[in-house]
CSV table of C-alpha atoms in Angstrom, one decimal:
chain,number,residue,atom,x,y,z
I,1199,UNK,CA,6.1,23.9,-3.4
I,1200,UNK,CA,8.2,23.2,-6.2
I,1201,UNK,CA,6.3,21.6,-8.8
I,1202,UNK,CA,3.3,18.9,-8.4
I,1203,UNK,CA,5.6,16.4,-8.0
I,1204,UNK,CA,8.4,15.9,-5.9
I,1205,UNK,CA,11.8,13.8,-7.3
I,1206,UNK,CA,12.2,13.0,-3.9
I,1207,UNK,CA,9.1,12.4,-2.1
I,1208,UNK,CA,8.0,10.7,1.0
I,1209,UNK,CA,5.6,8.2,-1.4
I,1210,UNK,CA,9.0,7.0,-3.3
I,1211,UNK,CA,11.4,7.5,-0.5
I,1212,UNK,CA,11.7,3.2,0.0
I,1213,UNK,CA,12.7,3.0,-3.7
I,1214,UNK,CA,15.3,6.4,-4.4
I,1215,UNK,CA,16.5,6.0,-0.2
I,1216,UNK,CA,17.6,1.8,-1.8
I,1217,UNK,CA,18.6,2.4,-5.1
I,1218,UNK,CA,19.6,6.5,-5.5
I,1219,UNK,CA,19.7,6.8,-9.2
I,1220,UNK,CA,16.8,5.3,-10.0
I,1221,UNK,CA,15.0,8.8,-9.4
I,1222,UNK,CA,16.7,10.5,-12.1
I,1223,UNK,CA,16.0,7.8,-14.4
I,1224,UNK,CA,12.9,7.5,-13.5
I,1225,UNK,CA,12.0,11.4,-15.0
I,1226,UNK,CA,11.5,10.9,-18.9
I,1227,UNK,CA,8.9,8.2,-18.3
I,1228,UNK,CA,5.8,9.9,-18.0
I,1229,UNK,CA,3.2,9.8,-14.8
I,1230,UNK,CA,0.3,7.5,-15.2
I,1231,UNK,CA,-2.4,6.7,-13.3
I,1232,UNK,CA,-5.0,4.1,-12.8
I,1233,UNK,CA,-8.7,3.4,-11.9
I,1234,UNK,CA,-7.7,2.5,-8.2
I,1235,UNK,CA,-5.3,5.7,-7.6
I,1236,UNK,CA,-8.3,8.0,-9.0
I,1237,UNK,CA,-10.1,6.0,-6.3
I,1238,UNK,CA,-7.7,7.0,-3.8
I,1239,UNK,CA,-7.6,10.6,-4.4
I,1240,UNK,CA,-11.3,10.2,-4.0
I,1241,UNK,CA,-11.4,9.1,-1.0
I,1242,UNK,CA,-8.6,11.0,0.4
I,1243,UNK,CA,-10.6,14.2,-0.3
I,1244,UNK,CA,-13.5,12.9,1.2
I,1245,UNK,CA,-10.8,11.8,4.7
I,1246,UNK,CA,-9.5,15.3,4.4
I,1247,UNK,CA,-13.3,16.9,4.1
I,1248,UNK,CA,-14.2,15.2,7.4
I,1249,UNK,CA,-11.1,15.8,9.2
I,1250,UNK,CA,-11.6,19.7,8.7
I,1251,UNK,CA,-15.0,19.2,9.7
I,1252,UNK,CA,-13.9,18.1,13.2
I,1253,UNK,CA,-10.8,20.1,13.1
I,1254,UNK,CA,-11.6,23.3,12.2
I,1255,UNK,CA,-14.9,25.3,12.2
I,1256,UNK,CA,-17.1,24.6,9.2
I,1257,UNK,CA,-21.0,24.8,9.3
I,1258,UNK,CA,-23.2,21.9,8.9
I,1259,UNK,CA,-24.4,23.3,5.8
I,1260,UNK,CA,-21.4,23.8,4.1
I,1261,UNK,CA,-20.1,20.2,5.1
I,1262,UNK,CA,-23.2,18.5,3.8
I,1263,UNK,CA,-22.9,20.8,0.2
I,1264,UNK,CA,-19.3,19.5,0.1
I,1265,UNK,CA,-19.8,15.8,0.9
I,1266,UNK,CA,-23.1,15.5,-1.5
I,1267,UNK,CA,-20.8,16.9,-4.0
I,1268,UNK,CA,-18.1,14.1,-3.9
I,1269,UNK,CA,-20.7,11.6,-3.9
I,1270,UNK,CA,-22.0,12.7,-6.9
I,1271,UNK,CA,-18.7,12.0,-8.8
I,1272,UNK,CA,-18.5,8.8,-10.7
I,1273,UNK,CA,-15.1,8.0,-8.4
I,1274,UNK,CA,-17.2,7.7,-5.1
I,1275,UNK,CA,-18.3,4.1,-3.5
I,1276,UNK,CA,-20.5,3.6,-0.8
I,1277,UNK,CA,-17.5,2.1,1.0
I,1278,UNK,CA,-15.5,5.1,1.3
I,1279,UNK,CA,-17.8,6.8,3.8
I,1280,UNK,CA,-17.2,3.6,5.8
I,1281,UNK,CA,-13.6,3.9,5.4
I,1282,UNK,CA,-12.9,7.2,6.0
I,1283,UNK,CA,-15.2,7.1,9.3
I,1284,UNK,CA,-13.0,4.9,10.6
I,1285,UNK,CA,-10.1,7.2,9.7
I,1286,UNK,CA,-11.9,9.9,11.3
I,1287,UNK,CA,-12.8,7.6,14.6
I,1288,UNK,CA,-8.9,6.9,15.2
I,1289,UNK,CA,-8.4,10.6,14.7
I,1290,UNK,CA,-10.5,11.4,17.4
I,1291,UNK,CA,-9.3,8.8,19.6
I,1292,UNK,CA,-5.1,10.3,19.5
I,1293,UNK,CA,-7.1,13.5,20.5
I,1294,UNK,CA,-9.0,11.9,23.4
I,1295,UNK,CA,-6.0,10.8,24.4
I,1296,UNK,CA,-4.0,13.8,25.5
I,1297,UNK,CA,-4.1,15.9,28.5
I,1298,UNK,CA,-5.3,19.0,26.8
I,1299,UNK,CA,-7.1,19.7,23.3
I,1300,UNK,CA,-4.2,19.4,20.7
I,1301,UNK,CA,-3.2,21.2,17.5
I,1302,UNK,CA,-4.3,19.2,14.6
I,1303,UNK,CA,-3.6,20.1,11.0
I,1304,UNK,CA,-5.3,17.9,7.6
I,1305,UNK,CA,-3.5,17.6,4.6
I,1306,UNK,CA,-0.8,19.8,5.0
I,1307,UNK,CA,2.1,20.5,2.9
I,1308,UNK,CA,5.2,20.1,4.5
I,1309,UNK,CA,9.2,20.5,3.3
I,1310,UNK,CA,12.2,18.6,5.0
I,1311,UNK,CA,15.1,20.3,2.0
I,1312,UNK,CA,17.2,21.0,4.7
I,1313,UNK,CA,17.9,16.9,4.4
I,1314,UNK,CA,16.4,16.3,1.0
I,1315,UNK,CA,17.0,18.2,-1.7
I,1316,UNK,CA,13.2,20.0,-2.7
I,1317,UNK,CA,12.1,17.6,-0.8
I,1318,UNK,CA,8.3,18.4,0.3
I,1319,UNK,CA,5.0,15.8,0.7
I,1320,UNK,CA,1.6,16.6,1.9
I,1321,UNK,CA,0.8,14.6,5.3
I,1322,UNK,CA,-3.1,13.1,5.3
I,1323,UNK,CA,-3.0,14.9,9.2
I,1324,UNK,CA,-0.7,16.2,11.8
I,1325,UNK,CA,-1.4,15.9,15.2
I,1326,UNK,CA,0.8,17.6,18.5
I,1327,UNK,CA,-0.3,17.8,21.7
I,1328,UNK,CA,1.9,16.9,25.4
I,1329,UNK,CA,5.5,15.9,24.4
I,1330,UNK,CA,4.1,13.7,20.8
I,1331,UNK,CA,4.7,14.6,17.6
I,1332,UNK,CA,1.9,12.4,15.4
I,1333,UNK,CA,1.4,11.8,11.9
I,1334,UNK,CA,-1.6,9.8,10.6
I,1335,UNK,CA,-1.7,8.6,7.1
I,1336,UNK,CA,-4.9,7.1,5.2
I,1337,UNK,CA,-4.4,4.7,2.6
I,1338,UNK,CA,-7.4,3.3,0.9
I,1339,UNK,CA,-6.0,0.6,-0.8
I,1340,UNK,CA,-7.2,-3.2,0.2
I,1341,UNK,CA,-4.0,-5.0,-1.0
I,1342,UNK,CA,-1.1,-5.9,1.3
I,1343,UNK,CA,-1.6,-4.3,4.6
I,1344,UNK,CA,1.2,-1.2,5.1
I,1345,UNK,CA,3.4,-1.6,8.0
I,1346,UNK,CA,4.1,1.8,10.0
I,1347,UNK,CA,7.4,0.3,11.5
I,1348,UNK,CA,10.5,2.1,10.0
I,1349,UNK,CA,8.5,3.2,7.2
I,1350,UNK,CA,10.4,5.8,5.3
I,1351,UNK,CA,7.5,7.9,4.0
I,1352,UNK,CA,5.7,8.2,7.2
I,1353,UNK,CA,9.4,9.3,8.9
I,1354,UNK,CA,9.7,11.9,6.1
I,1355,UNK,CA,6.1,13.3,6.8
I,1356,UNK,CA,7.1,13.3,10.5
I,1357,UNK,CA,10.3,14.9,9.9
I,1358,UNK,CA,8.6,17.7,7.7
I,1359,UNK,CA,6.2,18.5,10.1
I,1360,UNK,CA,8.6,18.5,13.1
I,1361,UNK,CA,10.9,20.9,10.7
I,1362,UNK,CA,7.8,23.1,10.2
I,1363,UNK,CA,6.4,23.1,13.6
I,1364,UNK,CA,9.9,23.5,15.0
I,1365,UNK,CA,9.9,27.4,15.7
I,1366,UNK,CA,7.0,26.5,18.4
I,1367,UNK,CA,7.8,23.0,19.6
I,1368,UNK,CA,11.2,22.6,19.7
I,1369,UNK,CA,12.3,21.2,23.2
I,1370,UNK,CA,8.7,20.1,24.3
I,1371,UNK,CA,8.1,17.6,21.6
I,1372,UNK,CA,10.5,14.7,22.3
I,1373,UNK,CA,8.2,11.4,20.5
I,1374,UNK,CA,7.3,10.6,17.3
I,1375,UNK,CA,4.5,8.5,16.4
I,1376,UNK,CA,2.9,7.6,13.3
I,1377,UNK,CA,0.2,5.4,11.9
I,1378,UNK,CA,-1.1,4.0,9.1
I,1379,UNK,CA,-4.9,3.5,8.7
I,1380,UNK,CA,-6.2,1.2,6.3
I,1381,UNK,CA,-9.6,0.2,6.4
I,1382,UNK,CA,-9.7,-2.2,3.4
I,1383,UNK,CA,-7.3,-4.4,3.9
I,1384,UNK,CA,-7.8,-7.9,5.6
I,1385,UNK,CA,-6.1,-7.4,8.8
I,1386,UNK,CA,-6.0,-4.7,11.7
I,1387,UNK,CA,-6.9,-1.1,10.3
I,1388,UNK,CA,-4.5,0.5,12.4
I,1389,UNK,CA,-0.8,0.2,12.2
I,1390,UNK,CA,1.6,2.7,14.6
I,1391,UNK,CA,5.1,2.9,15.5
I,1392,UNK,CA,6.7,5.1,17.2
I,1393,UNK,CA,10.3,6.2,18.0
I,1394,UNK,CA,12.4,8.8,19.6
I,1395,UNK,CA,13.1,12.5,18.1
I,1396,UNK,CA,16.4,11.9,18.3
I,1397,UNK,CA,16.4,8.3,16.6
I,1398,UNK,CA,14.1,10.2,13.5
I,1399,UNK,CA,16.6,13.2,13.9
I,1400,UNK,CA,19.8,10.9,13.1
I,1401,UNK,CA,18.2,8.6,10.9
I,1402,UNK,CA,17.7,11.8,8.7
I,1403,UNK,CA,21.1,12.8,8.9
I,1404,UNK,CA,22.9,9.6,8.6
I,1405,UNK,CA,20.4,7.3,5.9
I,1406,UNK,CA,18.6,10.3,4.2
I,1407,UNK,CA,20.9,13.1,3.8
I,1408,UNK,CA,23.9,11.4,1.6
I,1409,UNK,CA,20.8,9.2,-0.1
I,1410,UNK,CA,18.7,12.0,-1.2
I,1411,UNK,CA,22.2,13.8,-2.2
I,1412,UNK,CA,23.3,11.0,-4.4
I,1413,UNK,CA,19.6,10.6,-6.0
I,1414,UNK,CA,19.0,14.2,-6.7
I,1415,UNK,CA,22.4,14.5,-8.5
I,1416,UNK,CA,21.8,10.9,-10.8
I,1417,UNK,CA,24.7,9.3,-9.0
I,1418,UNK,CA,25.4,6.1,-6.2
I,1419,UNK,CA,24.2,2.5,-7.2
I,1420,UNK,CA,21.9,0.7,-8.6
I,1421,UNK,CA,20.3,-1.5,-6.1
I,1422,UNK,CA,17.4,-4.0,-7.2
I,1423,UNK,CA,15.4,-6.0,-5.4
I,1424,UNK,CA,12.0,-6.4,-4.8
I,1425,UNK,CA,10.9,-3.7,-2.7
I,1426,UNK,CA,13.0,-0.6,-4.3
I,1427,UNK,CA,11.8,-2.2,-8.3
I,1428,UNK,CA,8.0,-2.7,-7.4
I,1429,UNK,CA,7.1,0.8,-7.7
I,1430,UNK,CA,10.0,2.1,-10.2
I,1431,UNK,CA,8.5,3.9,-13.2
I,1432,UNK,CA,11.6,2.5,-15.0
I,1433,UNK,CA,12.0,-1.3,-13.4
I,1434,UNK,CA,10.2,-3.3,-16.8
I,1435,UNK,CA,13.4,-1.8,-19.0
I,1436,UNK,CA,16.1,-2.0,-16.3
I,1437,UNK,CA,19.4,-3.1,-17.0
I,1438,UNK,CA,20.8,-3.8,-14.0
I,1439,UNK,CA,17.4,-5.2,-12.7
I,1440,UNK,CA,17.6,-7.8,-16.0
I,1441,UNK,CA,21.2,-8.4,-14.7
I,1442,UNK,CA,20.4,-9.3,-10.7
I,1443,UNK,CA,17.8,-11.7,-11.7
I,1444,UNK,CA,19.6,-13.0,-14.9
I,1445,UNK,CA,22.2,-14.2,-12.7
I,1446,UNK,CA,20.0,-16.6,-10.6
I,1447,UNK,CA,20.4,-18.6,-13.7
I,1448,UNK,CA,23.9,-19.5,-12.9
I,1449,UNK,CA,23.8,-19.0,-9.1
I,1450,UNK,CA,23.5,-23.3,-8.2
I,1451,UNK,CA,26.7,-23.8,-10.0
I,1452,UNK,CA,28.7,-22.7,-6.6
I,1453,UNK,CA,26.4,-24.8,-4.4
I,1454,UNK,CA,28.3,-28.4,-4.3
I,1455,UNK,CA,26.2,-31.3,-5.5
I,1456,UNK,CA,27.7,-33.6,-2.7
I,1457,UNK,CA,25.5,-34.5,-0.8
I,1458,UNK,CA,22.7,-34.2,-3.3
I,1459,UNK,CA,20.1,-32.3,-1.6
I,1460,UNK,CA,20.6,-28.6,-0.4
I,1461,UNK,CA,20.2,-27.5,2.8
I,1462,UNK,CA,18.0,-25.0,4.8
I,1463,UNK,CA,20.3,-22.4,5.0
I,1464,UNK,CA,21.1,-23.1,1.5
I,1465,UNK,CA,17.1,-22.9,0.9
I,1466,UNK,CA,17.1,-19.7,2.4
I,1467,UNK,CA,19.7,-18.2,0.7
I,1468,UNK,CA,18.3,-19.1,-3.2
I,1469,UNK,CA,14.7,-18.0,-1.7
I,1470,UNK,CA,16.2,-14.5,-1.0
I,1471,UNK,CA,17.8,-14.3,-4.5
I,1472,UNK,CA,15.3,-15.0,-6.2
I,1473,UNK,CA,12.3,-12.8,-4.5
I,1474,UNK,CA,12.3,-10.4,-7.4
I,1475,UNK,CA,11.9,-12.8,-10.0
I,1476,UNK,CA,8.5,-14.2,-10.4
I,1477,UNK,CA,7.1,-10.0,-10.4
I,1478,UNK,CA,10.4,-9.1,-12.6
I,1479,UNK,CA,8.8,-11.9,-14.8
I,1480,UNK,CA,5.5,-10.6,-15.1
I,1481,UNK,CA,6.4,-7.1,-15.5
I,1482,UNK,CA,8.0,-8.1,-18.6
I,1483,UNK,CA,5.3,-10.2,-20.3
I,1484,UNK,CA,3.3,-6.8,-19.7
I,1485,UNK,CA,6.0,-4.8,-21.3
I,1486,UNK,CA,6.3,-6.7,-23.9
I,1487,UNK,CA,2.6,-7.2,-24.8
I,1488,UNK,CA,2.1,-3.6,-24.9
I,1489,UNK,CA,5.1,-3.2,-27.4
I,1490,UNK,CA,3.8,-5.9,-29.3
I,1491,UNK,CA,0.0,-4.4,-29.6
I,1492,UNK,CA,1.5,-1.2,-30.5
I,1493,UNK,CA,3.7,-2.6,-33.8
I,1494,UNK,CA,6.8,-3.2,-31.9
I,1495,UNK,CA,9.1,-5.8,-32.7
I,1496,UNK,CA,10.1,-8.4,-29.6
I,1497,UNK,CA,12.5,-11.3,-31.0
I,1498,UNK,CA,10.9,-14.6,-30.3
I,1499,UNK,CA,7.4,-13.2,-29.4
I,1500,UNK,CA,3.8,-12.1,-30.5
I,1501,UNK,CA,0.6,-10.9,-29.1
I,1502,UNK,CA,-2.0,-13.3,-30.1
I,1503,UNK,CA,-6.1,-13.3,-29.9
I,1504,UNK,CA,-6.4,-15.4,-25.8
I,1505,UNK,CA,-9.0,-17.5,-25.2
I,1506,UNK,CA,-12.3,-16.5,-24.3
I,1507,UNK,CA,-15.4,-17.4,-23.4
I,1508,UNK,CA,-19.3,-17.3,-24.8
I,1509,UNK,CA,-21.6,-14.9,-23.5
I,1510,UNK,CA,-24.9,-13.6,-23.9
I,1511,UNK,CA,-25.5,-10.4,-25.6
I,1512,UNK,CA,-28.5,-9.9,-23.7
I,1513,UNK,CA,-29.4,-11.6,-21.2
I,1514,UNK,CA,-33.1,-10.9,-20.2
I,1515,UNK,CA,-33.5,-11.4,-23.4
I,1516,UNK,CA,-32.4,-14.7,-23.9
I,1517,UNK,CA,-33.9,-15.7,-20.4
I,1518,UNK,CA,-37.1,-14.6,-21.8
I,1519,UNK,CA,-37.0,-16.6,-24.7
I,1520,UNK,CA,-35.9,-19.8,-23.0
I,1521,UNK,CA,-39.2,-19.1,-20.0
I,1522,UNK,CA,-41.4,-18.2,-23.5
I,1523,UNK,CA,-40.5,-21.7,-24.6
I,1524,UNK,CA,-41.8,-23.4,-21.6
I,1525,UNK,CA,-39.0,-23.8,-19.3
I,1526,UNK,CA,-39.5,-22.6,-15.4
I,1527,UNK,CA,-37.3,-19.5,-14.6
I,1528,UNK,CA,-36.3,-20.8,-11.4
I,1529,UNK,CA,-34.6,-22.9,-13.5
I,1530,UNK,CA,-32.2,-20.2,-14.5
I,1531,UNK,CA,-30.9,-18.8,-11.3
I,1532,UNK,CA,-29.0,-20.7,-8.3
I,1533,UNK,CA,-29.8,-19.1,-4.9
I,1534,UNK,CA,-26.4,-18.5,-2.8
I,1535,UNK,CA,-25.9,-16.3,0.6
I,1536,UNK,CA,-24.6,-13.3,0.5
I,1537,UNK,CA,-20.8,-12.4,1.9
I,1538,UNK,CA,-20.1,-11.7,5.6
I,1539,UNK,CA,-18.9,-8.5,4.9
I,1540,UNK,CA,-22.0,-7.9,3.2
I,1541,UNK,CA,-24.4,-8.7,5.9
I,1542,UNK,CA,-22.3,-6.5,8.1
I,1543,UNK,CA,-22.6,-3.5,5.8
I,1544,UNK,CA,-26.4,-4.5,5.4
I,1545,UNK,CA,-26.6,-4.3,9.5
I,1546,UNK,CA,-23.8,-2.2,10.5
I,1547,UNK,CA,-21.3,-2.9,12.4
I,1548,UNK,CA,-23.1,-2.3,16.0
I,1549,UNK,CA,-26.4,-4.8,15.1
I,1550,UNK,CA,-24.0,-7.0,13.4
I,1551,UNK,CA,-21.8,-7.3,16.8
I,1552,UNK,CA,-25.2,-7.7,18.7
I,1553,UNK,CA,-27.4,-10.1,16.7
I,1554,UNK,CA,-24.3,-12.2,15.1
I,1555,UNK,CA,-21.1,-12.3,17.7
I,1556,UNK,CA,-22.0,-15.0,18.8
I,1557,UNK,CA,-21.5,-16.9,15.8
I,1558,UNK,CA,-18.8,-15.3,14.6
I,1559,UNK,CA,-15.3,-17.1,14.4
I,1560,UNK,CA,-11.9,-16.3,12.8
I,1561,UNK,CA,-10.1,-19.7,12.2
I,1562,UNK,CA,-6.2,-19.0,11.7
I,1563,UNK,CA,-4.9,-18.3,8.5
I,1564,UNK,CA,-3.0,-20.6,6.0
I,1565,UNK,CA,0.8,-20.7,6.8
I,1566,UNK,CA,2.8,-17.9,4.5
I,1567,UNK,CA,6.7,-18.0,4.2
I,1568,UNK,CA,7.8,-14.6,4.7
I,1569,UNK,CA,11.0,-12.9,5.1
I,1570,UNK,CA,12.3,-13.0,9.3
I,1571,UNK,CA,12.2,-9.0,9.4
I,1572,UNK,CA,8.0,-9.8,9.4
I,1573,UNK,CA,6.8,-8.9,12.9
I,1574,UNK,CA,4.3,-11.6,13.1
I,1575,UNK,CA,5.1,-14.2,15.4
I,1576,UNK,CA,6.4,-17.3,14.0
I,1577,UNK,CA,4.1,-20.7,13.4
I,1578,UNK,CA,4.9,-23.9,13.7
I,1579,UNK,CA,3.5,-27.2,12.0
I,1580,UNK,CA,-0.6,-27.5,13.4
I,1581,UNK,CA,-2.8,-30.2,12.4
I,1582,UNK,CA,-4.2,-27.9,10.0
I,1583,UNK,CA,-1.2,-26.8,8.6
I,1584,UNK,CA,-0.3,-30.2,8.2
I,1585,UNK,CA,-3.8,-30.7,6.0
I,1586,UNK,CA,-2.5,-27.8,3.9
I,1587,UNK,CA,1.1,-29.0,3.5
I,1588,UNK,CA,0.5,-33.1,3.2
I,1589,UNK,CA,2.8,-34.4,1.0
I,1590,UNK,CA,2.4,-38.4,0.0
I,1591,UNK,CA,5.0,-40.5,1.8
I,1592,UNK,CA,5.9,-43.8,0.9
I,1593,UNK,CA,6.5,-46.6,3.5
């Protein structure tokens, strides 16, 4: 494959699909990396090492050597055995679930330029078997669950592999399907969608052919908003990010004053058009720090010593000399139960289910505005929502 890197990869296909020439600009910045993406490589090798495990023939032997090995680097956490078990476990599920044994493939390279332009992306696994076409991604991240529904990179990895397994599939495979597994986050670890051959097939010919045309030659329009700028390498420095959010400072002046109170669809709209802002915000106090610390000049601002707070230098040290002066040491700690999601590591997940179901509960969350696309069901006002939201009234 061309490169390490693909301009126009399935991992940035939501941002360069949105906002085209943002992939061209995005090339003199440098790749960087961080603490929880070395974490996710990590893991992913350790997903891929099990997967081949199960997949392909590998001794016992050799797969112990190779797992002992990754847990010996400073990356690995006891938690990603957990997670990538249950990577594995859905894997094996798809399989149980066709008619006959199907073709799986781990961490395979696959190219789709006949739509993109060098456009290639490794899919985490590739499953076929009867008339479905699956792809199966892992993501080890425990921020904001991933949906699989229309997601562009997962379509792209889907129409790679369908592109590469064409040749021998072609007129038997009629489904995709593809899911996302992610242990870590907070709500189901499993996400899948799934949608015709023919809807992926046009989709890749209307959306991402003239797209990925436009991107790879540095032309179309800018297009910012909150999902295409969250990952941009270039979204801090912007211009025509700085513009779109920039103009939310003179976008009430259109709004008539009478009556004197907005209205919900009015609501709506200003909560739409300014969804990049607070992150846009942020982004560039971080920018601007970092210029500052390194002898830049930003008009009207300095980086400044924060606040902080005492600590010991040692603190069995100083514990000892306060108990060597008489006090009681039980004094000095405060005794506090441990999470539930530590007891269930400490247990497991089937003597956790057995001894403690029963007094397990999972009271609904706190209400979150999020845009109508979201496909969880709408909530209305509860008592408990009303707890959350109470608001003093006068009489």
């Amino acid at each position: 494959m061309p490169g390490k890197h693909s301009l126009l990869g399935p991992s940035g296909a939501s941002r360069w699909l949105l906002c085209p020439p943002s992939a061209r600009l995005g090339e003199s910045v440098p790749e960087t990396t961080s603490s929880y993406a070395e974490a996710g490589i990590h893991a992913h090798k350790i997903a891929e090492l099990k997967l081949l495990k199960y997949s392909t023939p590998m001794g016992p032997r050799s797969y112990t050597t190779a797992l002992n090995k990754l847990k010996k680097d400073p990356l690995y956490k006891e938690d990603m055995d957990k997670s990538t078990d249950i990577y594995l476990e859905h894997i094996k599920a798809v399989a149980m679930s066709f008619s006959a044994t199907p073709f799986i493939s781990a961490e395979k390279e696959v190219s789709f330029t006949e739509y993109v332009p060098e456009g290639w992306g490794t899919a985490d696994c590739i499953i076929i078997g009867d008339n479905i076409l699956q792809v199966i991604d892992y993501k080890n991240g425990s921020g904001v669950p991933v949906s699989a529904e229309d997601n562009p990179q997962m379509m792209l990895y889907a129409l790679g592999a369908y592109l590469m397994y064409k040749p021998i599939y072609e007129g038997i495979v009629d489904t995709v399907r593809m899911s996302i597994v992610q242990p870590n986050t907070s709500g189901d670890p499993v996400d899948t969608w799934e949608c015709s051959l023919g809807h992926l097939l046009t989709w890749a010919e209307v959306t991402v052919k003239p797209a990925a045309k436009l991107a790879f030659d540095g032309q179309g329009d800018f297009n910012p908003g909150e999902k295409q700028c969250r990952f941009c390498k270039v979204s801090k420095t912007c211009r025509k990010r700085a513009e779109y959010n920039l103009q939310t400072e003179g976008f009430m002046q259109p709004i008539q004053m009478i009556p004197p109170l907005i209205s919900d669809e009015e609501v709506g709209d200003i909560l739409k058009r300014t969804r990049d802002l607070a992150g846009y915000v942020k982004q560039l106090e971080a920018y601007a720090l970092k210029r500052s610390l390194e002898g830049g000049d930003i008009p009207g601002f300095k980086a400044v010593e924060g606040r902080s707070n005492r600590t010991f230098s040692d603190i069995d040290a100083a514990f000892k000399a306060v108990t060597s002066s008489g006090y009681d040491e039980a004094l000095l700690y405060t005794r506090s139960p441990i999470t539930l999601t530590a007891v269930e590591a400490l247990l497991g997940k089937k003597d956790f289910s057995s001894i403690l179901g029963d007094y397990i509960i999972k009271p609904p969350g706190k209400p979150t505005l999020v845009e109508a696309s979201d496909k969880r069901p709408p909530v209305t006002t509860t008592t408990a929502a009303a707890d959350d939201f109470a608001t003093s009234v006068e009489e």
